[in-house]
C-alpha cells in the first residue's frame, strides 16, 4: 500500500466582498472597488486592489486582522488607483484579514474579507 500525504500551504482562500459605499449602479458595470487574487509570489498569495474612481479622490486603505490589529495603513489619492499586497499566509494561518477602503471625502467605506483556511488532504492509493 502506498500512502501519499499532500499538504496545501494556503488551502482555499475565500474572498467575500462586502461593499457598502462603493456599490455600482445598474448603468455602471465596473465596480468602484475590487479585490482580486493575482497569483503567488514566493509561495505567498498576491492580491490586487483596484479603486475604479473617475474623479480625483482621497482614500484610506486599512488592513486589519480579525482581532482588530492594524497590519497596514495608507492614504492614497488619484484616479483609478491600484495597489498590490502580499500576505504571509504562514503567519496568518487561521486568521481572517479585513481590507477597508474609506472615501475620505464622504466617509463611505467598503470592506473586503479574506478568509485564510489551511486544509490537509490525505490520499491513499493501494495496488
GROMACS .gro file of C-alpha atoms in nm:
model
  127
    1UNK     CA    1   0.000   0.000   0.000
    2UNK     CA    2   0.135   0.336  -0.097
    3UNK     CA    3   0.043   0.641   0.108
    4UNK     CA    4   0.083   0.992  -0.018
    5UNK     CA    5   0.020   1.291   0.203
    6UNK     CA    6  -0.035   1.622   0.036
    7UNK     CA    7  -0.036   1.941   0.238
    8UNK     CA    8  -0.179   2.258   0.091
    9UNK     CA    9   0.027   2.557   0.209
   10UNK     CA   10  -0.252   2.805   0.178
   11UNK     CA   11  -0.560   2.593   0.115
   12UNK     CA   12  -0.856   2.768  -0.022
   13UNK     CA   13  -0.866   3.142   0.013
   14UNK     CA   14  -1.219   3.257   0.010
   15UNK     CA   15  -1.282   3.612  -0.084
   16UNK     CA   16  -1.606   3.759   0.031
   17UNK     CA   17  -1.660   4.108  -0.093
   18UNK     CA   18  -1.900   4.316   0.108
   19UNK     CA   19  -1.939   4.655  -0.049
   20UNK     CA   20  -2.131   4.925   0.128
   21UNK     CA   21  -2.020   5.263   0.000
   22UNK     CA   22  -1.875   5.171  -0.336
   23UNK     CA   23  -2.166   4.985  -0.492
   24UNK     CA   24  -2.207   5.018  -0.866
   25UNK     CA   25  -2.526   5.142  -1.025
   26UNK     CA   26  -2.709   4.947  -1.295
   27UNK     CA   27  -2.574   5.178  -1.565
   28UNK     CA   28  -2.214   5.141  -1.443
   29UNK     CA   29  -2.086   4.787  -1.494
   30UNK     CA   30  -1.744   4.846  -1.336
   31UNK     CA   31  -1.737   4.802  -0.957
   32UNK     CA   32  -1.600   5.102  -0.766
   33UNK     CA   33  -1.362   4.884  -0.562
   34UNK     CA   34  -1.248   4.533  -0.640
   35UNK     CA   35  -1.003   4.290  -0.484
   36UNK     CA   36  -0.851   4.009  -0.690
   37UNK     CA   37  -0.602   3.737  -0.615
   38UNK     CA   38  -0.347   3.767  -0.893
   39UNK     CA   39  -0.132   3.467  -0.812
   40UNK     CA   40   0.154   3.379  -0.583
   41UNK     CA   41   0.497   3.523  -0.523
   42UNK     CA   42   0.741   3.307  -0.323
   43UNK     CA   43   0.454   3.069  -0.240
   44UNK     CA   44   0.253   3.351  -0.080
   45UNK     CA   45  -0.075   3.494  -0.215
   46UNK     CA   46  -0.062   3.823  -0.405
   47UNK     CA   47  -0.371   4.046  -0.406
   48UNK     CA   48  -0.453   4.344  -0.625
   49UNK     CA   49  -0.684   4.619  -0.504
   50UNK     CA   50  -0.837   4.841  -0.774
   51UNK     CA   51  -1.023   5.163  -0.696
   52UNK     CA   52  -1.208   5.248  -1.016
   53UNK     CA   53  -1.290   5.610  -0.939
   54UNK     CA   54  -1.342   5.853  -1.226
   55UNK     CA   55  -1.268   6.167  -1.022
   56UNK     CA   56  -0.963   6.256  -0.816
   57UNK     CA   57  -1.048   6.137  -0.461
   58UNK     CA   58  -0.863   6.061  -0.139
   59UNK     CA   59  -0.892   5.720   0.028
   60UNK     CA   60  -0.760   5.546   0.335
   61UNK     CA   61  -0.668   5.179   0.297
   62UNK     CA   62  -0.657   4.990   0.627
   63UNK     CA   63  -0.571   4.621   0.657
   64UNK     CA   64  -0.661   4.458   0.989
   65UNK     CA   65  -0.672   4.106   1.124
   66UNK     CA   66  -0.992   3.971   1.277
   67UNK     CA   67  -0.869   4.078   1.624
   68UNK     CA   68  -0.862   4.441   1.508
   69UNK     CA   69  -0.481   4.479   1.493
   70UNK     CA   70  -0.377   4.713   1.212
   71UNK     CA   71  -0.135   4.536   0.976
   72UNK     CA   72  -0.109   4.813   0.715
   73UNK     CA   73  -0.242   5.165   0.671
   74UNK     CA   74  -0.203   5.403   0.378
   75UNK     CA   75  -0.367   5.717   0.242
   76UNK     CA   76  -0.388   5.741  -0.135
   77UNK     CA   77  -0.530   5.989  -0.382
   78UNK     CA   78  -0.586   5.996  -0.753
   79UNK     CA   79  -0.790   5.833  -1.027
   80UNK     CA   80  -0.805   5.456  -1.095
   81UNK     CA   81  -0.575   5.363  -0.805
   82UNK     CA   82  -0.414   5.018  -0.798
   83UNK     CA   83  -0.224   4.863  -0.508
   84UNK     CA   84  -0.074   4.515  -0.474
   85UNK     CA   85  -0.044   4.338  -0.140
   86UNK     CA   86   0.130   4.016  -0.049
   87UNK     CA   87   0.005   3.829   0.255
   88UNK     CA   88   0.221   3.591   0.454
   89UNK     CA   89  -0.024   3.302   0.474
   90UNK     CA   90   0.201   3.107   0.712
   91UNK     CA   91   0.187   3.380   0.976
   92UNK     CA   92  -0.184   3.436   0.919
   93UNK     CA   93  -0.297   3.072   0.929
   94UNK     CA   94  -0.648   3.062   1.071
   95UNK     CA   95  -0.665   3.443   1.093
   96UNK     CA   96  -0.906   3.637   0.876
   97UNK     CA   97  -0.795   3.967   0.724
   98UNK     CA   98  -1.017   4.267   0.651
   99UNK     CA   99  -0.925   4.531   0.394
  100UNK     CA  100  -1.124   4.851   0.445
  101UNK     CA  101  -1.130   5.134   0.193
  102UNK     CA  102  -1.262   5.465   0.326
  103UNK     CA  103  -1.354   5.751   0.095
  104UNK     CA  104  -1.220   6.049   0.292
  105UNK     CA  105  -1.444   6.296   0.108
  106UNK     CA  106  -1.775   6.149   0.222
  107UNK     CA  107  -1.672   5.886   0.484
  108UNK     CA  108  -1.825   5.594   0.294
  109UNK     CA  109  -1.642   5.266   0.319
  110UNK     CA  110  -1.606   4.927   0.158
  111UNK     CA  111  -1.475   4.615   0.332
  112UNK     CA  112  -1.323   4.302   0.180
  113UNK     CA  113  -1.286   3.994   0.398
  114UNK     CA  114  -1.010   3.744   0.325
  115UNK     CA  115  -1.051   3.409   0.494
  116UNK     CA  116  -0.729   3.212   0.521
  117UNK     CA  117  -0.804   2.842   0.561
  118UNK     CA  118  -0.542   2.572   0.559
  119UNK     CA  119  -0.650   2.225   0.452
  120UNK     CA  120  -0.464   1.900   0.462
  121UNK     CA  121  -0.555   1.625   0.218
  122UNK     CA  122  -0.455   1.266   0.268
  123UNK     CA  123  -0.464   1.042  -0.035
  124UNK     CA  124  -0.425   0.666  -0.001
  125UNK     CA  125  -0.351   0.461  -0.311
  126UNK     CA  126  -0.339   0.083  -0.290
  127UNK     CA  127  -0.223  -0.157  -0.555
   0.00000   0.00000   0.00000
